[in-house]
Amino acid sequence: MRFELMRPHQIRDAIARNLPVLLPLGVMEYHGEHMGVGMDLLAVTRVLDRLEREAEVVILPPFAYGAASYAVEGPEGTGTLHVDAGRIAPFAEGMFEGLLRIGFRNIHAVIHHQTENFAAGMPTDLAFRFAGRQAVFRILERDRGEGWWGRAEMRDYYAQHDAGTDPFNWIRVHPLMSAAVTPAYPFDHAGIGETSLMLALAPEVVEMDRVSENGGWYTDGAASASAELGERGVSLILGHLREALGL
Ligand SMILES: [Zn+2]
């Protein structure tokens, strides 16, 4: 289900059934001469298109303007569109707070950009993770009042925590490719891994005859990319997401 298409009775039903509400996160970033700048976003949105065919989920309109950084290339004529994470965090906090106000308590952002060391984090995912925590604290204090954690009814907090049902699970941020996926599939930037993913998910944004125009070291493996390899990655990713979302 697409959030923007839902009628209020469907939204109330999704809340009552605690369906996963998915927020695709992405950036616009140079991915070599052969690939579209939306690769990191498209990897998420196209995988979620597939997930939607097999599972009941609510998919929010994507957020496409993350902190790409100019690490790979500067912006002039390359398409890299960088917005500083410090500016994103207040927006993200407001958006999460709004989603909690609607009543959603099973919100999951999914991101592919710079997620090779997700435990430590990178600016875009950290901005959304920080924002999610802030929004949860604010809503809890608004609805339950200060001192909510210390009250008797929260005596089972650590059991909730172990079960993954405590309020800090209302908003979570996941890498598209988890630590379970990356040993089995190449994680790279515009190399064989990402190019193959796009050949499988969005072939219209790949021009394989332009791979030879690339100068960056990171695209070295791109010429060996294939839709077949990409499909292997997609099925690994879908397995990881089913588990992360409890589907
Ligand atoms: Zn990428």
PDB file of C-alpha atoms and ligand atoms in Angstrom:
ATOM      1  CA  MET A   1       0.000   0.000   0.000  1.00  0.00           C
ATOM      2  CA  ARG A   2       1.202   3.460  -0.868  1.00  0.00           C
ATOM      3  CA  PHE A   3       0.602   5.900   1.948  1.00  0.00           C
ATOM      4  CA  GLU A   4      -0.255   8.730  -0.429  1.00  0.00           C
ATOM      5  CA  LEU A   5      -3.040   6.628  -1.973  1.00  0.00           C
ATOM      6  CA  MET A   6      -4.593   5.393   1.271  1.00  0.00           C
ATOM      7  CA  ARG A   7      -7.942   6.527   2.578  1.00  0.00           C
ATOM      8  CA  PRO A   8      -8.319   7.226   6.303  1.00  0.00           C
ATOM      9  CA  HIS A   9     -10.154   3.956   7.000  1.00  0.00           C
ATOM     10  CA  GLN A  10      -7.206   2.071   5.467  1.00  0.00           C
ATOM     11  CA  ILE A  11      -4.763   4.061   7.580  1.00  0.00           C
ATOM     12  CA  ARG A  12      -6.741   3.258  10.735  1.00  0.00           C
ATOM     13  CA  ASP A  13      -6.750  -0.408   9.747  1.00  0.00           C
ATOM     14  CA  ALA A  14      -2.958  -0.386   9.170  1.00  0.00           C
ATOM     15  CA  ILE A  15      -2.475   1.179  12.612  1.00  0.00           C
ATOM     16  CA  ALA A  16      -4.779  -1.350  14.291  1.00  0.00           C
ATOM     17  CA  ARG A  17      -2.882  -4.241  12.664  1.00  0.00           C
ATOM     18  CA  ASN A  18       0.501  -2.585  13.357  1.00  0.00           C
ATOM     19  CA  LEU A  19       1.607  -3.080   9.731  1.00  0.00           C
ATOM     20  CA  PRO A  20       5.206  -2.110   8.947  1.00  0.00           C
ATOM     21  CA  VAL A  21       5.421   1.458   7.630  1.00  0.00           C
ATOM     22  CA  LEU A  22       8.441   1.803   5.360  1.00  0.00           C
ATOM     23  CA  LEU A  23      10.349   4.975   4.568  1.00  0.00           C
ATOM     24  CA  PRO A  24      12.804   4.691   1.650  1.00  0.00           C
ATOM     25  CA  LEU A  25      15.859   6.912   2.241  1.00  0.00           C
ATOM     26  CA  GLY A  26      18.287   7.904  -0.463  1.00  0.00           C
ATOM     27  CA  VAL A  27      20.688  10.407  -1.932  1.00  0.00           C
ATOM     28  CA  MET A  28      21.463  11.741  -5.380  1.00  0.00           C
ATOM     29  CA  GLU A  29      25.112  10.903  -5.962  1.00  0.00           C
ATOM     30  CA  TYR A  30      27.525  10.381  -8.839  1.00  0.00           C
ATOM     31  CA  HIS A  31      27.772   6.667  -9.581  1.00  0.00           C
ATOM     32  CA  GLY A  32      30.155   6.712 -12.521  1.00  0.00           C
ATOM     33  CA  GLU A  33      29.384   7.682 -16.099  1.00  0.00           C
ATOM     34  CA  HIS A  34      27.363   4.539 -16.658  1.00  0.00           C
ATOM     35  CA  MET A  35      24.760   4.742 -13.919  1.00  0.00           C
ATOM     36  CA  GLY A  36      21.928   7.008 -12.785  1.00  0.00           C
ATOM     37  CA  VAL A  37      22.594   9.336  -9.857  1.00  0.00           C
ATOM     38  CA  GLY A  38      19.576   7.950  -8.013  1.00  0.00           C
ATOM     39  CA  MET A  39      21.142   4.498  -7.627  1.00  0.00           C
ATOM     40  CA  ASP A  40      21.138   4.424  -3.824  1.00  0.00           C
ATOM     41  CA  LEU A  41      17.488   5.518  -3.668  1.00  0.00           C
ATOM     42  CA  LEU A  42      16.366   3.258  -6.533  1.00  0.00           C
ATOM     43  CA  ALA A  43      17.987   0.235  -4.912  1.00  0.00           C
ATOM     44  CA  VAL A  44      15.694   0.808  -1.913  1.00  0.00           C
ATOM     45  CA  THR A  45      12.496   1.815  -3.723  1.00  0.00           C
ATOM     46  CA  ARG A  46      12.687  -0.998  -6.295  1.00  0.00           C
ATOM     47  CA  VAL A  47      13.391  -3.639  -3.631  1.00  0.00           C
ATOM     48  CA  LEU A  48      10.412  -2.344  -1.644  1.00  0.00           C
ATOM     49  CA  ASP A  49       8.287  -2.593  -4.836  1.00  0.00           C
ATOM     50  CA  ARG A  50       9.143  -6.300  -4.832  1.00  0.00           C
ATOM     51  CA  LEU A  51       8.477  -6.671  -1.111  1.00  0.00           C
ATOM     52  CA  GLU A  52       5.085  -5.025  -1.546  1.00  0.00           C
ATOM     53  CA  ARG A  53       4.055  -7.786  -3.966  1.00  0.00           C
ATOM     54  CA  GLU A  54       4.421 -10.436  -1.262  1.00  0.00           C
ATOM     55  CA  ALA A  55       3.728  -8.676   2.036  1.00  0.00           C
ATOM     56  CA  GLU A  56       1.268  -6.248   3.572  1.00  0.00           C
ATOM     57  CA  VAL A  57       3.259  -3.104   4.184  1.00  0.00           C
ATOM     58  CA  VAL A  58       2.696   0.636   3.969  1.00  0.00           C
ATOM     59  CA  ILE A  59       5.284   2.448   1.837  1.00  0.00           C
ATOM     60  CA  LEU A  60       5.774   6.160   2.442  1.00  0.00           C
ATOM     61  CA  PRO A  61       6.852   8.582  -0.311  1.00  0.00           C
ATOM     62  CA  PRO A  62      10.674   8.373  -0.388  1.00  0.00           C
ATOM     63  CA  PHE A  63      13.091  10.896   1.057  1.00  0.00           C
ATOM     64  CA  ALA A  64      15.676  11.408  -1.696  1.00  0.00           C
ATOM     65  CA  TYR A  65      17.837  14.301  -0.455  1.00  0.00           C
ATOM     66  CA  GLY A  66      20.289  12.803   2.016  1.00  0.00           C
ATOM     67  CA  ALA A  67      23.869  13.795   2.795  1.00  0.00           C
ATOM     68  CA  ALA A  68      25.543  12.348  -0.290  1.00  0.00           C
ATOM     69  CA  SER A  69      28.893  14.002   0.582  1.00  0.00           C
ATOM     70  CA  TYR A  70      31.431  15.108  -1.986  1.00  0.00           C
ATOM     71  CA  ALA A  71      33.733  12.196  -1.124  1.00  0.00           C
ATOM     72  CA  VAL A  72      33.338  10.499  -4.505  1.00  0.00           C
ATOM     73  CA  GLU A  73      33.035  13.591  -6.725  1.00  0.00           C
ATOM     74  CA  GLY A  74      32.292  17.280  -6.402  1.00  0.00           C
ATOM     75  CA  PRO A  75      28.861  18.462  -7.498  1.00  0.00           C
ATOM     76  CA  GLU A  76      29.611  20.469 -10.649  1.00  0.00           C
ATOM     77  CA  GLY A  77      28.119  18.627 -13.585  1.00  0.00           C
ATOM     78  CA  THR A  78      28.179  15.264 -11.797  1.00  0.00           C
ATOM     79  CA  GLY A  79      24.734  15.280 -10.226  1.00  0.00           C
ATOM     80  CA  THR A  80      25.901  14.738  -6.640  1.00  0.00           C
ATOM     81  CA  LEU A  81      23.389  16.636  -4.513  1.00  0.00           C
ATOM     82  CA  HIS A  82      24.604  17.034  -0.948  1.00  0.00           C
ATOM     83  CA  VAL A  83      22.502  18.350   1.924  1.00  0.00           C
ATOM     84  CA  ASP A  84      24.282  18.565   5.254  1.00  0.00           C
ATOM     85  CA  ALA A  85      22.989  16.005   7.780  1.00  0.00           C
ATOM     86  CA  GLY A  86      22.707  18.731  10.431  1.00  0.00           C
ATOM     87  CA  ARG A  87      19.994  20.296   8.298  1.00  0.00           C
ATOM     88  CA  ILE A  88      18.255  16.986   7.647  1.00  0.00           C
ATOM     89  CA  ALA A  89      17.942  15.963  11.304  1.00  0.00           C
ATOM     90  CA  PRO A  90      15.349  18.607  12.311  1.00  0.00           C
ATOM     91  CA  PHE A  91      13.235  17.769   9.263  1.00  0.00           C
ATOM     92  CA  ALA A  92      13.477  14.035   9.974  1.00  0.00           C
ATOM     93  CA  GLU A  93      12.531  14.566  13.619  1.00  0.00           C
ATOM     94  CA  GLY A  94       9.463  16.558  12.614  1.00  0.00           C
ATOM     95  CA  MET A  95       8.447  13.922  10.083  1.00  0.00           C
ATOM     96  CA  PHE A  96       8.836  11.034  12.534  1.00  0.00           C
ATOM     97  CA  GLU A  97       6.926  12.955  15.163  1.00  0.00           C
ATOM     98  CA  GLY A  98       4.143  13.470  12.622  1.00  0.00           C
ATOM     99  CA  LEU A  99       4.052   9.757  11.784  1.00  0.00           C
ATOM    100  CA  LEU A 100       3.825   8.872  15.485  1.00  0.00           C
ATOM    101  CA  ARG A 101       1.023  11.405  15.910  1.00  0.00           C
ATOM    102  CA  ILE A 102      -0.915   9.635  13.140  1.00  0.00           C
ATOM    103  CA  GLY A 103      -0.621   6.504  15.259  1.00  0.00           C
ATOM    104  CA  PHE A 104       2.045   4.422  13.525  1.00  0.00           C
ATOM    105  CA  ARG A 105       4.218   2.434  15.942  1.00  0.00           C
ATOM    106  CA  ASN A 106       6.045   0.154  13.493  1.00  0.00           C
ATOM    107  CA  ILE A 107       8.104   2.541  11.363  1.00  0.00           C
ATOM    108  CA  HIS A 108      11.171   1.418   9.432  1.00  0.00           C
ATOM    109  CA  ALA A 109      13.470   3.586   7.337  1.00  0.00           C
ATOM    110  CA  VAL A 110      15.629   1.716   4.815  1.00  0.00           C
ATOM    111  CA  ILE A 111      18.853   3.163   3.431  1.00  0.00           C
ATOM    112  CA  HIS A 112      21.600   1.960   1.120  1.00  0.00           C
ATOM    113  CA  HIS A 113      23.980   4.954   0.992  1.00  0.00           C
ATOM    114  CA  GLN A 114      27.263   4.573   2.973  1.00  0.00           C
ATOM    115  CA  THR A 115      26.022   1.638   5.042  1.00  0.00           C
ATOM    116  CA  GLU A 116      29.117  -0.584   4.946  1.00  0.00           C
ATOM    117  CA  ASN A 117      29.701   0.053   8.662  1.00  0.00           C
ATOM    118  CA  PHE A 118      26.155   0.551   9.820  1.00  0.00           C
ATOM    119  CA  ALA A 119      26.813  -0.066  13.511  1.00  0.00           C
ATOM    120  CA  ALA A 120      29.002   3.050  13.640  1.00  0.00           C
ATOM    121  CA  GLY A 121      26.818   4.966  11.187  1.00  0.00           C
ATOM    122  CA  MET A 122      27.246   7.681   8.587  1.00  0.00           C
ATOM    123  CA  PRO A 123      25.696  11.177   8.421  1.00  0.00           C
ATOM    124  CA  THR A 124      22.386  10.425   6.648  1.00  0.00           C
ATOM    125  CA  ASP A 125      21.436   7.322   8.637  1.00  0.00           C
ATOM    126  CA  LEU A 126      22.693   8.889  11.882  1.00  0.00           C
ATOM    127  CA  ALA A 127      20.515  11.959  11.249  1.00  0.00           C
ATOM    128  CA  PHE A 128      17.452   9.726  10.844  1.00  0.00           C
ATOM    129  CA  ARG A 129      18.400   7.483  13.779  1.00  0.00           C
ATOM    130  CA  PHE A 130      18.946  10.523  16.022  1.00  0.00           C
ATOM    131  CA  ALA A 131      15.690  12.042  14.768  1.00  0.00           C
ATOM    132  CA  GLY A 132      13.775   8.836  15.479  1.00  0.00           C
ATOM    133  CA  ARG A 133      14.996   8.695  19.064  1.00  0.00           C
ATOM    134  CA  GLN A 134      14.211  12.346  19.655  1.00  0.00           C
ATOM    135  CA  ALA A 135      10.704  11.933  18.232  1.00  0.00           C
ATOM    136  CA  VAL A 136       9.983   8.861  20.383  1.00  0.00           C
ATOM    137  CA  PHE A 137      11.114  10.649  23.572  1.00  0.00           C
ATOM    138  CA  ARG A 138       9.017  13.678  22.709  1.00  0.00           C
ATOM    139  CA  ILE A 139       5.851  11.673  21.986  1.00  0.00           C
ATOM    140  CA  LEU A 140       6.286   9.560  25.140  1.00  0.00           C
ATOM    141  CA  GLU A 141       6.612  12.673  27.295  1.00  0.00           C
ATOM    142  CA  ARG A 142       3.656  14.280  25.550  1.00  0.00           C
ATOM    143  CA  ASP A 143       1.388  11.239  25.952  1.00  0.00           C
ATOM    144  CA  ARG A 144       2.585   9.746  29.244  1.00  0.00           C
ATOM    145  CA  GLY A 145       4.131  12.755  30.965  1.00  0.00           C
ATOM    146  CA  GLU A 146       7.572  13.200  32.484  1.00  0.00           C
ATOM    147  CA  GLY A 147       8.686  10.302  34.643  1.00  0.00           C
ATOM    148  CA  TRP A 148       6.936   7.761  32.385  1.00  0.00           C
ATOM    149  CA  TRP A 149       9.863   5.357  32.442  1.00  0.00           C
ATOM    150  CA  GLY A 150      10.087   5.292  36.222  1.00  0.00           C
ATOM    151  CA  ARG A 151       6.444   4.346  36.835  1.00  0.00           C
ATOM    152  CA  ALA A 152       5.303   0.917  37.999  1.00  0.00           C
ATOM    153  CA  GLU A 153       3.748  -0.015  34.650  1.00  0.00           C
ATOM    154  CA  MET A 154       7.196   0.156  33.058  1.00  0.00           C
ATOM    155  CA  ARG A 155       8.552  -2.452  35.501  1.00  0.00           C
ATOM    156  CA  ASP A 156       8.868  -4.885  32.566  1.00  0.00           C
ATOM    157  CA  TYR A 157      10.896  -2.438  30.437  1.00  0.00           C
ATOM    158  CA  TYR A 158      13.962  -4.663  30.226  1.00  0.00           C
ATOM    159  CA  ALA A 159      11.812  -7.670  29.288  1.00  0.00           C
ATOM    160  CA  GLN A 160      10.175  -5.498  26.597  1.00  0.00           C
ATOM    161  CA  HIS A 161      13.643  -4.490  25.515  1.00  0.00           C
ATOM    162  CA  ASP A 162      14.747  -8.108  25.183  1.00  0.00           C
ATOM    163  CA  ALA A 163      11.577  -8.897  23.223  1.00  0.00           C
ATOM    164  CA  GLY A 164      12.078  -5.881  20.949  1.00  0.00           C
ATOM    165  CA  THR A 165       8.710  -4.399  21.923  1.00  0.00           C
ATOM    166  CA  ASP A 166       9.826  -1.358  23.898  1.00  0.00           C
ATOM    167  CA  PRO A 167       8.959   2.123  22.551  1.00  0.00           C
ATOM    168  CA  PHE A 168      12.427   2.595  21.061  1.00  0.00           C
ATOM    169  CA  ASN A 169      11.414   0.046  18.449  1.00  0.00           C
ATOM    170  CA  TRP A 170       8.628   2.272  17.157  1.00  0.00           C
ATOM    171  CA  ILE A 171      11.118   3.806  14.713  1.00  0.00           C
ATOM    172  CA  ARG A 172      14.042   1.859  13.336  1.00  0.00           C
ATOM    173  CA  VAL A 173      16.550   2.463  10.552  1.00  0.00           C
ATOM    174  CA  HIS A 174      17.898  -0.485   8.562  1.00  0.00           C
ATOM    175  CA  PRO A 175      20.653  -0.823   5.989  1.00  0.00           C
ATOM    176  CA  LEU A 176      19.384  -2.291   2.717  1.00  0.00           C
ATOM    177  CA  MET A 177      22.308  -4.709   2.835  1.00  0.00           C
ATOM    178  CA  SER A 178      22.860  -5.967   6.365  1.00  0.00           C
ATOM    179  CA  ALA A 179      26.025  -7.529   7.777  1.00  0.00           C
ATOM    180  CA  ALA A 180      24.366 -10.864   6.928  1.00  0.00           C
ATOM    181  CA  VAL A 181      24.089  -9.918   3.231  1.00  0.00           C
ATOM    182  CA  THR A 182      27.485  -8.360   2.568  1.00  0.00           C
ATOM    183  CA  PRO A 183      29.644 -11.483   3.010  1.00  0.00           C
ATOM    184  CA  ALA A 184      27.548 -13.127   0.274  1.00  0.00           C
ATOM    185  CA  TYR A 185      27.229 -10.150  -2.082  1.00  0.00           C
ATOM    186  CA  PRO A 186      29.785  -7.491  -3.108  1.00  0.00           C
ATOM    187  CA  PHE A 187      29.250  -4.144  -1.355  1.00  0.00           C
ATOM    188  CA  ASP A 188      30.752  -1.339  -3.416  1.00  0.00           C
ATOM    189  CA  HIS A 189      30.130   2.049  -4.988  1.00  0.00           C
ATOM    190  CA  ALA A 190      29.180   1.834  -8.686  1.00  0.00           C
ATOM    191  CA  GLY A 191      31.231  -1.361  -9.014  1.00  0.00           C
ATOM    192  CA  ILE A 192      30.078  -4.864  -9.834  1.00  0.00           C
ATOM    193  CA  GLY A 193      27.708  -5.047  -6.850  1.00  0.00           C
ATOM    194  CA  GLU A 194      25.732  -1.846  -7.348  1.00  0.00           C
ATOM    195  CA  THR A 195      25.776  -2.043 -11.143  1.00  0.00           C
ATOM    196  CA  SER A 196      24.394  -5.577 -10.991  1.00  0.00           C
ATOM    197  CA  LEU A 197      21.680  -4.471  -8.561  1.00  0.00           C
ATOM    198  CA  MET A 198      20.618  -1.768 -11.009  1.00  0.00           C
ATOM    199  CA  LEU A 199      20.694  -4.186 -13.960  1.00  0.00           C
ATOM    200  CA  ALA A 200      18.245  -6.317 -11.998  1.00  0.00           C
ATOM    201  CA  LEU A 201      16.084  -3.590 -10.486  1.00  0.00           C
ATOM    202  CA  ALA A 202      16.292  -0.563 -12.791  1.00  0.00           C
ATOM    203  CA  PRO A 203      18.035  -1.503 -16.064  1.00  0.00           C
ATOM    204  CA  GLU A 204      16.842   1.732 -17.643  1.00  0.00           C
ATOM    205  CA  VAL A 205      19.424   3.701 -15.605  1.00  0.00           C
ATOM    206  CA  VAL A 206      22.461   1.630 -16.666  1.00  0.00           C
ATOM    207  CA  GLU A 207      24.488   2.233 -19.840  1.00  0.00           C
ATOM    208  CA  MET A 208      27.036  -0.577 -19.913  1.00  0.00           C
ATOM    209  CA  ASP A 209      28.732   0.862 -23.026  1.00  0.00           C
ATOM    210  CA  ARG A 210      29.793   3.861 -20.913  1.00  0.00           C
ATOM    211  CA  VAL A 211      31.619   1.834 -18.242  1.00  0.00           C
ATOM    212  CA  SER A 212      34.872   2.434 -20.161  1.00  0.00           C
ATOM    213  CA  GLU A 213      34.436   6.213 -19.719  1.00  0.00           C
ATOM    214  CA  ASN A 214      34.869   5.896 -15.958  1.00  0.00           C
ATOM    215  CA  GLY A 215      38.015   7.159 -14.246  1.00  0.00           C
ATOM    216  CA  GLY A 216      37.394   6.211 -10.620  1.00  0.00           C
ATOM    217  CA  TRP A 217      38.989   3.093  -9.057  1.00  0.00           C
ATOM    218  CA  TYR A 218      35.670   2.174  -7.497  1.00  0.00           C
ATOM    219  CA  THR A 219      34.103   1.298 -10.877  1.00  0.00           C
ATOM    220  CA  ASP A 220      36.835  -1.208 -11.778  1.00  0.00           C
ATOM    221  CA  GLY A 221      34.552  -4.255 -11.461  1.00  0.00           C
ATOM    222  CA  ALA A 222      31.512  -2.690 -13.132  1.00  0.00           C
ATOM    223  CA  ALA A 223      32.213  -4.240 -16.549  1.00  0.00           C
ATOM    224  CA  SER A 224      31.580  -7.705 -15.073  1.00  0.00           C
ATOM    225  CA  ALA A 225      28.155  -6.734 -13.710  1.00  0.00           C
ATOM    226  CA  SER A 226      25.099  -8.793 -14.628  1.00  0.00           C
ATOM    227  CA  ALA A 227      21.381  -8.828 -13.949  1.00  0.00           C
ATOM    228  CA  GLU A 228      21.762 -12.415 -12.786  1.00  0.00           C
ATOM    229  CA  LEU A 229      24.213 -11.447 -10.029  1.00  0.00           C
ATOM    230  CA  GLY A 230      21.929  -8.514  -9.158  1.00  0.00           C
ATOM    231  CA  GLU A 231      18.972 -10.862  -8.726  1.00  0.00           C
ATOM    232  CA  ARG A 232      21.024 -12.928  -6.265  1.00  0.00           C
ATOM    233  CA  GLY A 233      21.631  -9.744  -4.283  1.00  0.00           C
ATOM    234  CA  VAL A 234      17.953  -8.829  -4.395  1.00  0.00           C
ATOM    235  CA  SER A 235      16.892 -12.174  -2.958  1.00  0.00           C
ATOM    236  CA  LEU A 236      19.478 -11.883  -0.154  1.00  0.00           C
ATOM    237  CA  ILE A 237      18.244  -8.359   0.598  1.00  0.00           C
ATOM    238  CA  LEU A 238      14.599  -9.460   0.626  1.00  0.00           C
ATOM    239  CA  GLY A 239      15.483 -12.231   3.078  1.00  0.00           C
ATOM    240  CA  HIS A 240      17.185  -9.739   5.385  1.00  0.00           C
ATOM    241  CA  LEU A 241      14.261  -7.282   5.181  1.00  0.00           C
ATOM    242  CA  ARG A 242      11.625  -9.956   5.886  1.00  0.00           C
ATOM    243  CA  GLU A 243      13.539 -10.817   9.037  1.00  0.00           C
ATOM    244  CA  ALA A 244      14.162  -7.203  10.084  1.00  0.00           C
ATOM    245  CA  LEU A 245      10.483  -6.309   9.607  1.00  0.00           C
ATOM    246  CA  GLY A 246       9.165  -9.469  11.235  1.00  0.00           C
ATOM    247  CA  LEU A 247       7.338 -10.591   8.065  1.00  0.00           C
TER     248      LEU A 247
HETATM  249 ZN    ZN B   1      25.667   3.730  -4.195  1.00  0.00          ZN
END
